[in-house]
Short mmCIF file of C-alpha atoms and ligand atoms in Angstrom, two decimals:
data_model
loop_
_atom_site.label_atom_id
_atom_site.label_comp_id
_atom_site.label_asym_id
_atom_site.label_seq_id
_atom_site.Cartn_x
_atom_site.Cartn_y
_atom_site.Cartn_z
CA MET A 1012 -88.68 134.15 151.15
CA ALA A 1013 -86.69 131.24 149.73
CA ASP A 1014 -85.05 130.20 153.01
CA CYS A 1015 -88.11 130.52 155.21
CA LEU A 1016 -89.60 127.29 156.58
CA PHE A 1017 -93.09 128.66 156.95
CA CYS A 1018 -93.06 130.22 153.44
CA LYS A 1019 -92.26 126.71 152.18
CA ILE A 1020 -95.17 125.27 154.16
CA ALA A 1021 -97.50 128.03 152.88
CA SER A 1022 -96.50 127.39 149.28
CA GLY A 1023 -96.77 123.64 149.59
CA ALA A 1024 -93.05 123.14 148.92
CA MET A 1025 -92.80 121.49 152.31
CA THR A 1026 -95.47 119.13 153.62
CA SER A 1027 -97.43 119.77 156.80
CA ASP A 1028 -100.68 118.69 158.37
CA ILE A 1029 -102.88 121.55 157.13
CA VAL A 1030 -106.22 122.02 158.84
CA TYR A 1031 -107.34 125.21 157.04
CA GLU A 1032 -106.20 127.52 154.27
CA ASP A 1033 -107.48 130.43 152.23
CA GLU A 1034 -105.98 133.10 150.02
CA ASN A 1035 -104.36 134.93 152.95
CA CYS A 1036 -103.49 132.32 155.52
CA VAL A 1037 -102.62 128.69 156.30
CA ALA A 1038 -103.15 126.74 159.51
CA PHE A 1039 -101.30 123.50 160.25
CA ARG A 1040 -100.48 121.28 163.23
CA ASP A 1041 -97.31 122.00 165.15
CA VAL A 1042 -94.70 119.27 164.63
CA ASN A 1043 -93.80 119.38 168.31
CA PRO A 1044 -97.16 119.92 170.05
CA GLN A 1045 -97.24 121.49 173.52
CA ALA A 1046 -100.87 120.56 174.11
CA PRO A 1047 -103.32 117.98 172.73
CA THR A 1048 -104.35 120.63 170.16
CA HIS A 1049 -101.47 122.80 168.93
CA ILE A 1050 -102.01 124.55 165.58
CA LEU A 1051 -100.06 127.35 163.94
CA ILE A 1052 -101.89 130.02 161.93
CA ILE A 1053 -99.65 131.96 159.53
CA PRO A 1054 -100.08 134.59 156.81
CA ARG A 1055 -99.07 133.38 153.35
CA ARG A 1056 -97.07 136.62 153.00
CA HIS A 1057 -93.72 136.59 154.73
CA VAL A 1058 -93.61 138.80 157.83
CA GLY A 1059 -90.60 138.21 160.09
CA THR A 1060 -91.88 139.33 163.47
CA LEU A 1061 -94.85 141.17 164.93
CA ASN A 1062 -92.61 144.27 164.97
CA ASP A 1063 -92.77 144.27 161.17
CA LEU A 1064 -96.54 144.75 161.06
CA GLY A 1065 -98.08 148.09 160.24
CA PRO A 1066 -101.54 149.65 160.36
CA GLU A 1067 -102.19 148.27 156.87
CA ASP A 1068 -101.97 144.75 158.33
CA ALA A 1069 -104.90 145.20 160.73
CA ALA A 1070 -107.28 143.15 158.60
CA LEU A 1071 -104.76 140.36 158.19
CA VAL A 1072 -104.12 140.10 161.90
CA GLY A 1073 -107.86 140.13 162.48
CA GLU A 1074 -108.38 137.35 160.01
CA LEU A 1075 -105.70 135.19 161.66
CA THR A 1076 -107.44 135.62 164.98
CA LEU A 1077 -110.86 134.81 163.54
CA VAL A 1078 -109.44 131.75 161.80
CA ALA A 1079 -107.98 130.60 165.11
CA LYS A 1080 -111.36 131.07 166.81
CA GLN A 1081 -113.11 128.96 164.12
CA ILE A 1082 -110.53 126.22 164.29
CA ALA A 1083 -110.91 126.10 168.07
CA ARG A 1084 -114.62 125.56 167.50
CA ASP A 1085 -113.96 122.87 164.90
CA GLU A 1086 -111.46 121.10 167.19
CA GLY A 1087 -114.01 121.03 170.03
CA ILE A 1088 -111.95 123.14 172.46
CA ALA A 1089 -113.83 126.43 172.23
CA ASP A 1090 -116.02 125.89 175.25
CA ASP A 1091 -113.44 124.43 177.65
CA GLY A 1092 -110.98 127.15 176.67
CA TYR A 1093 -107.86 127.65 174.60
CA ARG A 1094 -104.85 129.92 174.44
CA LEU A 1095 -103.60 132.08 171.54
CA VAL A 1096 -99.93 133.05 171.66
CA TRP A 1097 -97.74 135.33 169.54
CA ASN A 1098 -94.02 135.00 170.44
CA CYS A 1099 -92.09 138.06 169.28
CA ASN A 1100 -88.30 137.72 169.00
CA ARG A 1101 -85.97 135.36 170.79
CA GLY A 1102 -86.53 136.73 174.27
CA ALA A 1103 -90.14 135.61 174.05
CA GLY A 1104 -89.26 132.24 172.53
CA GLN A 1105 -89.70 132.95 168.82
CA SER A 1106 -87.68 130.40 166.88
CA VAL A 1107 -89.23 130.63 163.36
CA PHE A 1108 -89.05 134.11 161.93
CA HIS A 1109 -92.29 134.12 159.93
CA ILE A 1110 -95.07 135.24 162.22
CA HIS A 1111 -97.37 132.57 163.52
CA LEU A 1112 -100.26 132.49 165.96
CA HIS A 1113 -100.17 129.49 168.25
CA LEU A 1114 -103.57 127.94 169.05
CA LEU A 1115 -103.24 125.64 172.10
CA GLY A 1116 -105.98 123.67 173.79
CA GLY A 1117 -107.14 120.38 175.15
CA ARG A 1118 -105.55 120.85 178.59
CA THR A 1119 -105.54 123.46 181.35
CA PHE A 1120 -102.89 126.19 181.28
CA GLY A 1121 -101.08 127.97 184.08
CA TRP A 1122 -100.68 131.69 184.53
CA PRO A 1123 -98.33 133.49 184.30
CA PRO A 1124 -96.95 131.62 181.25
CA GLY A 1125 -93.39 130.31 181.52
P1 LIG B 1500 -91.98 129.76 168.02
O1 LIG B 1500 -91.03 129.11 168.94
O2 LIG B 1500 -91.24 130.46 166.87
O3 LIG B 1500 -93.02 130.64 168.66
O4 LIG B 1500 -92.81 128.60 167.34
C1 LIG B 1500 -92.33 127.85 166.27
C2 LIG B 1500 -93.15 126.56 166.25
O5 LIG B 1500 -92.94 125.96 164.99
C3 LIG B 1500 -92.66 125.56 167.31
O6 LIG B 1500 -93.76 125.27 168.18
C4 LIG B 1500 -92.21 124.38 166.49
O7 LIG B 1500 -92.53 123.16 167.10
C5 LIG B 1500 -92.91 124.57 165.18
N1 LIG B 1500 -92.21 124.02 164.04
C6 LIG B 1500 -90.87 124.16 163.76
N2 LIG B 1500 -90.58 123.54 162.63
C7 LIG B 1500 -91.74 123.02 162.14
C8 LIG B 1500 -92.03 122.23 160.99
O8 LIG B 1500 -91.22 121.91 160.14
N3 LIG B 1500 -93.36 121.83 160.83
C9 LIG B 1500 -94.32 122.19 161.75
N4 LIG B 1500 -95.57 121.75 161.51
N5 LIG B 1500 -94.06 122.91 162.86
C10 LIG B 1500 -92.76 123.30 163.04
ZN1 LIG B 1501 -91.70 133.24 155.50
#
């Protein structure tokens, strides 16, 4: 999608601090980190919100989760603990409408989330 910020990051049209990429997904550091480690994992294909996913996307969602797990290991936060967050729509805090999995770690987190 021409006007989508994360499509631009995925295509390389906009620079970001990429920590991992493959044919299906890209992971890069959040520009406004909410924890010492804050990485966003996105599909290369544009999907606006989680509500737009279908059964055919099960493998893609699974890969994004497994990539997050591996990055957590590589960042050294796997054993202490980390949080994965999908925000869906504005009521949950979604501000960029290309789905992204937040990987947060390097500090302790409260529950319930704010
Ligand atoms: P949301 O609020 O939609 O769940 O998360 C969007 C995230 O994207 C925010 O944490 C925000 O800091 C991050 N973000 C917004 N614009 C950019 C950008 O241009 N580059 C990077 N790396 N992160 C961005
Ligand atoms: Zn997009």
